[in-house]
Short mmCIF file of C-alpha atoms (C1' of nucleotides) in Angstrom, two decimals:
data_model
loop_
_atom_site.label_atom_id
_atom_site.label_comp_id
_atom_site.label_asym_id
_atom_site.label_seq_id
_atom_site.Cartn_x
_atom_site.Cartn_y
_atom_site.Cartn_z
CA UNK A 1 -72.01 -29.75 -40.87
CA UNK A 2 -69.17 -27.44 -40.26
CA UNK A 3 -65.87 -27.98 -41.93
CA UNK A 4 -63.26 -26.82 -39.51
CA UNK A 5 -60.13 -25.49 -41.10
CA UNK A 6 -57.43 -25.22 -38.55
CA UNK A 7 -53.70 -24.74 -38.59
CA UNK A 8 -52.06 -26.14 -35.53
CA UNK A 9 -48.78 -27.25 -34.10
CA UNK A 10 -50.18 -29.75 -31.65
CA UNK A 11 -50.47 -33.50 -31.74
CA UNK A 12 -53.96 -34.97 -31.85
CA UNK A 13 -55.64 -38.32 -31.92
CA UNK A 14 -58.73 -38.81 -34.05
CA UNK A 15 -61.67 -39.89 -31.95
CA UNK A 16 -64.18 -40.21 -34.76
CA UNK A 17 -64.68 -38.83 -38.24
CA UNK A 18 -62.30 -38.33 -41.13
CA UNK A 19 -59.82 -35.51 -41.49
CA UNK A 20 -57.04 -34.60 -43.85
CA UNK A 21 -53.83 -32.66 -43.50
CA UNK A 22 -53.11 -30.55 -46.49
CA UNK A 23 -51.02 -27.74 -47.89
CA UNK A 24 -52.44 -24.69 -49.59
CA UNK A 25 -50.45 -23.16 -52.40
CA UNK A 26 -50.20 -19.50 -53.35
CA UNK A 27 -52.16 -20.12 -56.55
CA UNK A 28 -55.10 -21.41 -54.54
CA UNK A 29 -54.64 -25.08 -55.25
CA UNK A 30 -54.45 -27.62 -52.50
CA UNK A 31 -52.65 -30.88 -51.90
CA UNK A 32 -53.97 -33.36 -49.40
CA UNK A 33 -50.96 -34.97 -47.77
CA UNK A 34 -52.78 -37.73 -45.99
CA UNK A 35 -56.12 -38.86 -44.69
CA UNK A 36 -56.69 -39.33 -40.99
CA UNK A 37 -59.08 -42.01 -39.87
CA UNK A 38 -60.26 -42.70 -36.31
CA UNK A 39 -57.36 -43.76 -34.13
CA UNK A 40 -54.76 -41.95 -36.19
CA UNK A 41 -52.19 -39.69 -34.65
CA UNK A 42 -52.15 -36.31 -36.36
CA UNK A 43 -49.42 -33.74 -36.47
CA UNK A 44 -46.18 -35.69 -36.30
CA UNK A 45 -44.79 -33.51 -39.05
CA UNK A 46 -45.29 -30.51 -36.81
CA UNK A 47 -43.37 -31.72 -33.81
CA UNK A 48 -39.98 -30.57 -34.94
CA UNK A 49 -41.00 -27.15 -36.19
CA UNK A 50 -41.75 -23.81 -34.66
CA UNK A 51 -44.69 -23.10 -36.91
CA UNK A 52 -47.37 -25.43 -38.16
CA UNK A 53 -46.38 -26.91 -41.48
CA UNK A 54 -49.77 -28.20 -42.44
CA UNK A 55 -53.44 -27.32 -42.35
CA UNK A 56 -56.03 -29.66 -40.97
CA UNK A 57 -59.40 -30.11 -42.65
CA UNK A 58 -62.36 -32.05 -41.34
CA UNK A 59 -63.85 -34.15 -44.14
CA UNK A 60 -66.79 -35.23 -42.01
CA UNK A 61 -68.02 -34.32 -38.59
CA UNK A 62 -65.06 -35.21 -36.47
CA UNK A 63 -63.65 -35.08 -33.01
CA UNK A 64 -60.00 -35.06 -32.05
CA UNK A 65 -58.26 -35.34 -28.69
CA UNK A 66 -55.22 -33.13 -28.15
CA UNK A 67 -51.94 -34.67 -27.07
CA UNK A 68 -49.68 -32.03 -25.56
CA UNK A 69 -46.49 -31.68 -27.51
CA UNK A 70 -44.38 -30.86 -24.47
CA UNK A 71 -45.31 -34.19 -22.90
CA UNK A 72 -43.18 -35.86 -25.55
CA UNK A 73 -39.90 -35.09 -23.87
CA UNK A 74 -40.94 -36.74 -20.64
CA UNK A 75 -42.40 -39.64 -22.55
CA UNK A 76 -39.09 -40.32 -24.23
CA UNK A 77 -37.37 -40.11 -20.88
CA UNK A 78 -39.65 -42.36 -18.90
CA UNK A 79 -41.34 -44.73 -21.33
CA UNK A 80 -38.82 -45.96 -23.87
CA UNK A 81 -41.20 -48.48 -25.33
CA UNK A 82 -43.85 -45.88 -25.90
CA UNK A 83 -41.22 -43.60 -27.34
CA UNK A 84 -40.27 -46.40 -29.68
CA UNK A 85 -43.88 -46.72 -30.74
CA UNK A 86 -44.05 -43.04 -31.54
CA UNK A 87 -40.92 -43.46 -33.58
CA UNK A 88 -42.45 -46.42 -35.34
CA UNK A 89 -45.55 -44.38 -36.11
CA UNK A 90 -43.40 -41.69 -37.67
CA UNK A 91 -41.57 -44.27 -39.72
CA UNK A 92 -44.75 -45.92 -40.93
CA UNK A 93 -46.08 -42.54 -41.92
CA UNK A 94 -42.88 -42.12 -43.84
CA UNK A 95 -43.53 -45.18 -45.94
CA UNK A 96 -47.09 -44.13 -46.54
CA UNK A 97 -45.90 -40.78 -47.83
CA UNK A 98 -43.31 -42.44 -50.01
CA UNK A 99 -45.99 -44.66 -51.51
CA UNK A 100 -48.17 -41.67 -52.24
CA UNK A 101 -45.26 -39.92 -53.87
CA UNK A 102 -44.68 -42.87 -56.17
CA UNK A 103 -48.35 -42.99 -57.00
CA UNK A 104 -48.61 -39.30 -57.82
CA UNK A 105 -45.24 -39.07 -59.51
CA UNK A 106 -45.28 -42.12 -61.72
CA UNK A 107 -48.75 -43.54 -62.26
CA UNK A 108 -51.79 -42.63 -64.33
CA UNK A 109 -54.84 -40.84 -63.03
CA UNK A 110 -56.80 -44.11 -62.94
CA UNK A 111 -54.05 -45.79 -60.97
CA UNK A 112 -53.81 -42.98 -58.44
CA UNK A 113 -57.48 -43.16 -57.63
CA UNK A 114 -57.34 -46.92 -57.39
CA UNK A 115 -54.39 -46.63 -55.02
CA UNK A 116 -56.23 -44.16 -52.83
CA UNK A 117 -59.20 -46.48 -52.53
CA UNK A 118 -57.07 -49.55 -51.89
CA UNK A 119 -55.00 -47.77 -49.29
CA UNK A 120 -58.06 -46.52 -47.49
CA UNK A 121 -59.58 -49.96 -47.59
CA UNK A 122 -56.44 -51.50 -46.14
CA UNK A 123 -56.34 -48.97 -43.33
CA UNK A 124 -59.97 -49.55 -42.48
CA UNK A 125 -59.20 -53.24 -42.37
CA UNK A 126 -56.50 -52.68 -39.75
CA UNK A 127 -59.01 -50.63 -37.82
CA UNK A 128 -62.02 -52.88 -38.00
CA UNK A 129 -60.54 -56.33 -38.22
CA UNK A 130 -63.48 -57.03 -40.48
CA UNK A 131 -62.72 -57.08 -44.17
CA UNK A 132 -64.74 -54.38 -45.78
CA UNK A 133 -64.32 -54.25 -49.50
CA UNK A 134 -67.36 -52.07 -49.19
CA UNK A 135 -67.02 -48.97 -47.06
CA UNK A 136 -68.20 -45.40 -46.61
CA UNK A 137 -65.96 -42.98 -48.46
CA UNK A 138 -66.94 -39.44 -47.61
CA UNK A 139 -64.55 -37.51 -49.86
CA UNK A 140 -65.93 -35.27 -52.57
CA UNK A 141 -64.45 -35.72 -55.99
CA UNK A 142 -62.64 -32.44 -55.55
CA UNK A 143 -61.04 -33.78 -52.39
CA UNK A 144 -60.06 -36.97 -54.17
CA UNK A 145 -58.44 -34.73 -56.74
CA UNK A 146 -56.55 -32.81 -54.07
CA UNK A 147 -55.28 -36.08 -52.67
CA UNK A 148 -54.18 -37.49 -56.02
CA UNK A 149 -52.98 -34.35 -57.75
CA UNK A 150 -55.82 -34.25 -60.26
CA UNK A 151 -58.72 -31.95 -61.09
CA UNK A 152 -62.21 -32.76 -59.90
CA UNK A 153 -63.43 -33.10 -63.48
CA UNK A 154 -60.81 -35.64 -64.36
CA UNK A 155 -61.42 -37.54 -61.14
CA UNK A 156 -65.02 -37.89 -62.17
CA UNK A 157 -64.12 -39.29 -65.56
CA UNK A 158 -61.64 -41.76 -64.13
CA UNK A 159 -64.03 -42.95 -61.43
CA UNK A 160 -66.59 -43.67 -64.07
CA UNK A 161 -64.05 -45.57 -66.08
CA UNK A 162 -63.26 -47.68 -63.03
CA UNK A 163 -66.99 -48.31 -62.69
CA UNK A 164 -67.44 -49.23 -66.32
CA UNK A 165 -64.51 -51.62 -66.05
CA UNK A 166 -66.33 -53.22 -63.11
CA UNK A 167 -63.40 -52.59 -60.83
CA UNK A 168 -65.47 -50.61 -58.36
CA UNK A 169 -69.07 -49.70 -57.66
CA UNK A 170 -70.42 -46.65 -55.90
CA UNK A 171 -73.53 -45.36 -54.29
CA UNK A 172 -74.72 -43.44 -51.30
CA UNK A 173 -71.31 -42.16 -50.30
CA UNK A 174 -69.90 -45.68 -50.27
CA UNK A 175 -67.35 -47.49 -52.40
CA UNK A 176 -67.30 -51.16 -53.24
CA UNK A 177 -64.04 -52.68 -54.41
CA UNK A 178 -65.40 -55.22 -56.84
CA UNK A 179 -62.16 -56.51 -58.28
CA UNK A 180 -59.42 -55.96 -55.76
CA UNK A 181 -56.74 -57.94 -57.60
CA UNK A 182 -57.50 -55.93 -60.71
CA UNK A 183 -57.25 -52.69 -58.77
CA UNK A 184 -53.99 -53.75 -57.17
CA UNK A 185 -52.48 -54.54 -60.50
CA UNK A 186 -53.66 -51.27 -61.98
CA UNK A 187 -52.35 -49.23 -59.06
CA UNK A 188 -49.14 -51.20 -58.44
CA UNK A 189 -50.40 -51.29 -54.88
CA UNK A 190 -48.59 -53.02 -52.10
CA UNK A 191 -50.15 -53.40 -48.70
CA UNK A 192 -47.58 -52.38 -46.12
CA UNK A 193 -49.88 -52.64 -43.17
CA UNK A 194 -49.46 -56.40 -43.31
CA UNK A 195 -45.72 -56.43 -42.94
CA UNK A 196 -44.95 -54.50 -39.81
CA UNK A 197 -41.98 -55.62 -37.78
CA UNK A 198 -41.70 -54.11 -34.33
CA UNK A 199 -39.50 -56.67 -32.63
CA UNK A 200 -36.73 -54.16 -32.15
CA UNK A 201 -38.78 -52.10 -29.70
CA UNK A 202 -37.51 -51.97 -26.13
CA UNK A 203 -39.55 -53.93 -23.57
CA UNK A 204 -42.05 -52.07 -21.44
CA UNK A 205 -40.87 -51.10 -18.00
CA UNK B 1 -17.60 -45.46 -61.40
CA UNK B 2 -19.83 -48.19 -60.22
CA UNK B 3 -23.46 -47.51 -59.49
CA UNK B 4 -24.38 -49.80 -56.68
CA UNK B 5 -27.99 -50.86 -56.65
CA UNK B 6 -28.85 -52.37 -53.36
CA UNK B 7 -32.00 -53.26 -51.54
CA UNK B 8 -31.53 -53.29 -47.83
CA UNK B 9 -33.33 -53.19 -44.55
CA UNK B 10 -30.52 -51.66 -42.56
CA UNK B 11 -29.89 -48.14 -41.38
CA UNK B 12 -26.91 -46.35 -42.85
CA UNK B 13 -25.17 -43.05 -42.59
CA UNK B 14 -23.72 -41.43 -45.69
CA UNK B 15 -20.01 -40.87 -45.35
CA UNK B 16 -19.46 -39.24 -48.71
CA UNK B 17 -21.12 -39.15 -52.10
CA UNK B 18 -24.74 -38.80 -53.15
CA UNK B 19 -27.32 -41.57 -53.09
CA UNK B 20 -31.03 -41.85 -53.67
CA UNK B 21 -33.70 -44.15 -52.35
CA UNK B 22 -36.20 -45.06 -54.98
CA UNK B 23 -39.02 -47.37 -55.92
CA UNK B 24 -39.16 -49.39 -59.10
CA UNK B 25 -42.54 -49.97 -60.68
CA UNK B 26 -43.70 -53.01 -62.61
CA UNK B 27 -43.78 -51.01 -65.85
CA UNK B 28 -40.09 -50.23 -65.48
CA UNK B 29 -40.43 -46.64 -64.38
CA UNK B 30 -38.76 -45.36 -61.27
CA UNK B 31 -39.53 -42.80 -58.63
CA UNK B 32 -36.76 -41.30 -56.56
CA UNK B 33 -38.13 -40.76 -53.08
CA UNK B 34 -35.34 -38.69 -51.73
CA UNK B 35 -31.73 -37.73 -52.19
CA UNK B 36 -29.17 -38.61 -49.56
CA UNK B 37 -26.26 -36.27 -49.03
CA UNK B 38 -23.25 -36.82 -46.78
CA UNK B 39 -24.31 -37.00 -43.15
CA UNK B 40 -27.82 -38.21 -43.94
CA UNK B 41 -29.35 -41.17 -42.21
CA UNK B 42 -30.74 -43.65 -44.73
CA UNK B 43 -33.36 -46.28 -44.24
CA UNK B 44 -35.71 -44.94 -41.61
CA UNK B 45 -38.64 -46.08 -43.72
CA UNK B 46 -37.37 -49.62 -43.45
CA UNK B 47 -37.11 -49.86 -39.69
CA UNK B 48 -40.66 -50.93 -39.09
CA UNK B 49 -40.91 -53.48 -41.87
CA UNK B 50 -39.83 -57.01 -42.40
CA UNK B 51 -38.72 -56.46 -45.97
CA UNK B 52 -36.94 -53.52 -47.50
CA UNK B 53 -39.41 -51.09 -48.93
CA UNK B 54 -36.99 -49.12 -51.01
CA UNK B 55 -34.01 -49.54 -53.27
CA UNK B 56 -30.83 -47.60 -52.80
CA UNK B 57 -28.93 -46.16 -55.74
CA UNK B 58 -25.55 -44.49 -55.66
CA UNK B 59 -25.60 -41.35 -57.78
CA UNK B 60 -21.87 -40.80 -57.41
CA UNK B 61 -19.07 -42.76 -55.86
CA UNK B 62 -20.28 -43.09 -52.33
CA UNK B 63 -19.53 -44.66 -49.02
CA UNK B 64 -22.02 -45.47 -46.30
CA UNK B 65 -21.57 -46.67 -42.74
CA UNK B 66 -24.05 -49.26 -41.48
CA UNK B 67 -25.96 -48.63 -38.30
CA UNK B 68 -27.30 -51.88 -36.87
CA UNK B 69 -31.05 -51.88 -36.69
CA UNK B 70 -31.20 -53.99 -33.56
CA UNK B 71 -29.18 -51.38 -31.68
CA UNK B 72 -32.22 -49.13 -31.85
CA UNK B 73 -34.09 -50.85 -29.06
CA UNK B 74 -31.25 -50.41 -26.63
CA UNK B 75 -30.76 -46.86 -27.77
CA UNK B 76 -34.36 -46.00 -26.94
CA UNK B 77 -33.94 -47.65 -23.57
CA UNK B 78 -30.68 -46.05 -22.52
CA UNK B 79 -30.36 -42.78 -24.38
CA UNK B 80 -33.69 -40.99 -24.45
CA UNK B 81 -32.25 -37.84 -25.92
CA UNK B 82 -30.68 -39.72 -28.77
CA UNK B 83 -33.91 -41.58 -29.23
CA UNK B 84 -35.66 -38.25 -29.42
CA UNK B 85 -33.23 -37.14 -32.07
CA UNK B 86 -33.96 -40.21 -34.14
CA UNK B 87 -37.61 -39.44 -33.78
CA UNK B 88 -36.97 -35.87 -34.83
CA UNK B 89 -35.09 -37.10 -37.88
CA UNK B 90 -38.04 -39.23 -38.86
CA UNK B 91 -40.39 -36.33 -38.43
CA UNK B 92 -38.23 -33.96 -40.45
CA UNK B 93 -38.06 -36.57 -43.19
CA UNK B 94 -41.83 -36.65 -43.08
CA UNK B 95 -42.07 -32.96 -43.78
CA UNK B 96 -39.60 -33.26 -46.58
CA UNK B 97 -41.67 -36.01 -48.15
CA UNK B 98 -44.82 -33.97 -47.73
CA UNK B 99 -43.18 -31.05 -49.50
CA UNK B 100 -42.13 -33.27 -52.37
CA UNK B 101 -45.64 -34.62 -52.62
CA UNK B 102 -47.04 -31.11 -52.91
CA UNK B 103 -44.45 -30.26 -55.50
CA UNK B 104 -45.12 -33.30 -57.64
CA UNK B 105 -48.87 -33.29 -57.13
CA UNK B 106 -49.69 -29.65 -57.65
CA UNK B 107 -46.98 -27.74 -59.44
CA UNK B 108 -45.72 -27.43 -63.01
CA UNK B 109 -42.69 -29.21 -64.39
CA UNK B 110 -40.67 -26.01 -64.19
CA UNK B 111 -41.64 -25.53 -60.57
CA UNK B 112 -40.77 -29.08 -59.61
CA UNK B 113 -37.27 -28.79 -60.96
CA UNK B 114 -36.81 -25.42 -59.32
CA UNK B 115 -37.98 -26.93 -56.02
CA UNK B 116 -35.53 -29.81 -56.33
CA UNK B 117 -32.64 -27.43 -56.88
CA UNK B 118 -33.68 -25.10 -54.08
CA UNK B 119 -34.16 -27.95 -51.66
CA UNK B 120 -30.79 -29.42 -52.49
CA UNK B 121 -29.19 -26.02 -52.11
CA UNK B 122 -30.81 -25.52 -48.73
CA UNK B 123 -29.63 -28.90 -47.53
CA UNK B 124 -26.09 -28.26 -48.67
CA UNK B 125 -26.21 -25.01 -46.78
CA UNK B 126 -27.06 -26.81 -43.57
CA UNK B 127 -24.17 -29.12 -44.26
CA UNK B 128 -21.50 -26.63 -45.22
CA UNK B 129 -22.44 -23.53 -43.27
CA UNK B 130 -21.16 -21.72 -46.32
CA UNK B 131 -23.82 -20.36 -48.64
CA UNK B 132 -23.37 -22.00 -51.98
CA UNK B 133 -25.82 -20.78 -54.55
CA UNK B 134 -23.40 -22.56 -56.81
CA UNK B 135 -22.86 -26.25 -56.20
CA UNK B 136 -22.06 -29.57 -57.84
CA UNK B 137 -25.22 -31.36 -58.90
CA UNK B 138 -24.38 -34.83 -60.13
CA UNK B 139 -27.83 -36.05 -61.21
CA UNK B 140 -28.42 -36.95 -64.82
CA UNK B 141 -31.50 -35.42 -66.39
CA UNK B 142 -33.12 -38.81 -66.28
CA UNK B 143 -32.54 -38.95 -62.54
CA UNK B 144 -33.95 -35.46 -62.14
CA UNK B 145 -36.98 -36.75 -63.98
CA UNK B 146 -37.29 -39.73 -61.68
CA UNK B 147 -37.17 -37.41 -58.71
CA UNK B 148 -39.76 -34.99 -60.07
CA UNK B 149 -42.08 -37.37 -61.86
CA UNK B 150 -41.14 -36.19 -65.35
CA UNK B 151 -39.47 -37.64 -68.42
CA UNK B 152 -35.86 -36.94 -69.15
CA UNK B 153 -36.81 -35.15 -72.36
CA UNK B 154 -39.12 -32.77 -70.62
CA UNK B 155 -36.61 -32.16 -67.85
CA UNK B 156 -34.17 -31.05 -70.49
CA UNK B 157 -36.62 -28.59 -71.99
CA UNK B 158 -37.58 -27.14 -68.64
CA UNK B 159 -33.99 -26.77 -67.49
CA UNK B 160 -33.24 -24.83 -70.62
CA UNK B 161 -36.22 -22.60 -69.97
CA UNK B 162 -34.93 -21.91 -66.48
CA UNK B 163 -31.62 -21.03 -68.04
CA UNK B 164 -33.12 -18.76 -70.67
CA UNK B 165 -35.11 -17.01 -67.97
CA UNK B 166 -31.79 -16.41 -66.18
CA UNK B 167 -33.03 -18.20 -63.08
CA UNK B 168 -30.19 -20.70 -63.13
CA UNK B 169 -26.95 -21.37 -64.94
CA UNK B 170 -25.20 -24.68 -65.52
CA UNK B 171 -21.90 -26.11 -66.52
CA UNK B 172 -19.50 -28.84 -65.67
CA UNK B 173 -21.95 -30.79 -63.51
CA UNK B 174 -22.67 -27.74 -61.40
CA UNK B 175 -25.73 -25.58 -60.91
CA UNK B 176 -25.80 -21.90 -60.14
CA UNK B 177 -28.96 -20.45 -58.62
CA UNK B 178 -28.89 -17.04 -60.25
CA UNK B 179 -32.20 -15.71 -59.03
CA UNK B 180 -33.13 -17.47 -55.87
CA UNK B 181 -36.12 -15.27 -55.00
CA UNK B 182 -37.46 -15.89 -58.49
CA UNK B 183 -36.96 -19.62 -58.12
CA UNK B 184 -38.64 -19.63 -54.72
CA UNK B 185 -41.64 -17.83 -56.08
CA UNK B 186 -41.88 -20.15 -59.05
CA UNK B 187 -41.58 -23.27 -56.92
CA UNK B 188 -43.65 -22.07 -53.95
CA UNK B 189 -40.65 -23.17 -51.96
CA UNK B 190 -40.38 -22.81 -48.24
CA UNK B 191 -37.17 -23.58 -46.44
CA UNK B 192 -37.98 -25.76 -43.47
CA UNK B 193 -34.42 -26.36 -42.45
CA UNK B 194 -34.39 -22.90 -40.92
CA UNK B 195 -37.25 -23.45 -38.55
CA UNK B 196 -36.41 -26.48 -36.51
CA UNK B 197 -37.58 -26.57 -32.95
CA UNK B 198 -36.10 -29.28 -30.78
CA UNK B 199 -36.65 -27.77 -27.35
CA UNK B 200 -38.99 -30.60 -26.39
CA UNK B 201 -36.20 -33.18 -26.43
CA UNK B 202 -35.31 -34.76 -23.11
CA UNK B 203 -31.97 -33.68 -21.61
CA UNK B 204 -28.97 -35.92 -22.09
CA UNK B 205 -28.18 -38.25 -19.24
"C1'" DC C 1 -11.17 -45.42 -83.26
"C1'" DG C 2 -15.71 -47.29 -81.79
"C1'" DG C 3 -19.22 -47.89 -78.50
"C1'" DC C 4 -21.28 -46.14 -74.59
"C1'" DT C 5 -24.14 -42.88 -72.00
"C1'" DG C 6 -26.08 -38.53 -71.58
"C1'" DC C 7 -27.76 -34.19 -73.78
"C1'" DT C 8 -30.43 -31.69 -77.26
"C1'" DT C 9 -33.96 -30.87 -80.58
"C1'" DG C 10 -38.18 -31.58 -83.55
"C1'" DA C 11 -42.69 -33.50 -84.71
"C1'" DA C 12 -46.64 -35.98 -83.51
"C1'" DT C 13 -49.59 -37.76 -79.78
"C1'" DA C 14 -51.99 -38.45 -75.58
"C1'" DG C 15 -53.36 -37.53 -71.11
"C1'" DA C 16 -55.00 -34.22 -68.09
"C1'" DG C 17 -56.65 -29.44 -67.49
"C1'" DT C 18 -59.91 -25.61 -68.46
"C1'" DC C 19 -64.21 -23.61 -69.39
"C1'" DA C 20 -68.96 -23.96 -69.44
"C1'" DA C 21 -73.49 -25.67 -68.86
"C1'" DT C 22 -76.74 -28.86 -66.78
"C1'" DA C 23 -78.44 -32.04 -63.48
"C1'" DA C 24 -78.74 -34.11 -59.06
"C1'" DA C 25 -78.27 -34.08 -53.99
"C1'" DC C 26 -78.25 -31.71 -49.80
"C1'" DG C 27 -79.40 -28.56 -46.13
"C1'" DT C 28 -82.01 -24.75 -44.38
"C1'" DG C 29 -85.63 -21.89 -43.17
"C1'" DG C 30 -90.29 -21.01 -43.62
"C1'" DC D 1 -93.32 -30.82 -45.97
"C1'" DC D 2 -92.02 -27.75 -49.58
"C1'" DA D 3 -89.20 -24.05 -51.86
"C1'" DC D 4 -84.93 -22.26 -52.33
"C1'" DG D 5 -79.98 -21.74 -52.59
"C1'" DT D 6 -75.69 -24.15 -52.42
"C1'" DT D 7 -72.65 -27.73 -53.10
"C1'" DT D 8 -71.47 -31.70 -55.71
"C1'" DA D 9 -71.64 -34.66 -59.80
"C1'" DT D 10 -71.74 -35.14 -64.74
"C1'" DT D 11 -70.85 -34.25 -69.56
"C1'" DG D 12 -69.03 -31.96 -73.82
"C1'" DA D 13 -65.75 -29.19 -76.45
"C1'" DC D 14 -61.45 -27.26 -76.56
"C1'" DT D 15 -56.62 -26.27 -74.96
"C1'" DC D 16 -52.31 -27.21 -73.30
"C1'" DT D 17 -48.77 -29.51 -70.80
"C1'" DA D 18 -46.04 -33.31 -70.82
"C1'" DT D 19 -45.04 -37.82 -73.23
"C1'" DT D 20 -43.48 -40.52 -77.00
"C1'" DC D 21 -40.73 -41.49 -80.84
"C1'" DA D 22 -36.91 -40.41 -83.43
"C1'" DA D 23 -32.69 -38.57 -84.79
"C1'" DG D 24 -28.29 -36.18 -84.21
"C1'" DC D 25 -24.56 -34.70 -81.29
"C1'" DA D 26 -21.05 -34.45 -77.66
"C1'" DG D 27 -18.19 -36.32 -74.27
"C1'" DC D 28 -15.95 -40.27 -72.14
"C1'" DC D 29 -13.53 -44.60 -71.75
"C1'" DG D 30 -11.55 -48.78 -73.20
#
DNA sequence: CGGCTGCTTGAATAGAGTCAATAAACGTGG
DNA sequence: CCACGTTTATTGACTCTATTCAAGCAGCCG
């Protein structure tokens, strides 16, 4: 498997596979800003800038479909409802980033990992309609660390603690959320994907 | 001075004063998501949700002008260029949040505080056109901690270190960025406000 | 003056990082 | 299918950054 590292200023939609947008720091460390699952729109943060602000990393084999940035202007002109949806996407991404910031800024290592798992689970739920408290989770522990602001070693220790506490189970690249209420309490997690309100959007033409 | 704490789902524009949107956690701790300076649009993260996701705090005496949320639909319908600008605002806010996340997730306490000061300075520059490396900074050390994910005590120690290293100076509620290159290096700070690209926006009607 | 709130400092503690070594899993080419 | 090298996971010992607790001080406002 080839892990494509690519800096880009374009918009893309994930066809299949998992990716992550991240920032690389001068000291060599890395922060994963967000995970991209199939169906996600990637690169919103780039739209308003001349140079790519983020780096894209494929976490698994993945395929993305480009969405030309210069089509956006016309889209806003001709399809107000679609434009509104793009806006809504940006706004939802905003909340997601805010939640991550809270998690990384003010919660323990355990809680951050729990939040990452819960969030991923909730997003998969939106995707699949099924209710998988048991799902494939292809991140390495180092990548989990880059997403949560921790070191790989510490991620390992915390994951095992979550296991020992019977909050999660693992195996074969999969995660099982054994005690979701317990995890939610630990992570101070709130599921925003349930509370969308898009009634303000203009009607389609 | 009265510090208004208000949870709201509306959009607002800051007339004067400084505010912050923040999240309160069950354990009583607080994370400041972002600072709002005069001219800023507040509440984008709320647009797509039924209930307010964030709490607003006035850091100084402040006045805000409401912007009715249900006017957004019509705006997207009738004024595509304005709609595009709203979208651009959301996207710029995204980058700002991503930068904060990197700062909090992967840099030292010193660096986080330096980044907060640099970012605030850069934003004031956009506002004033003048180039103030010396500006009023009305946050308490506790609030700085809530913004950077640190305790007030540690914020104090780090600020003094920055002072002793002659990177900044303080006094009378103001900050003076003495060695901006040094601060930028320390904080791995990149000024995004310089590199906006809005050529893709549709023309005004 | 007295009671806030915010700043400053020290000492002890805890949570996360670093370094290092081993084990397990994976992928590749023969 | 096996042998090999590489990446990933695991664990221990130690260090260090940031937190906690505590106390004293300064400024502000009624």
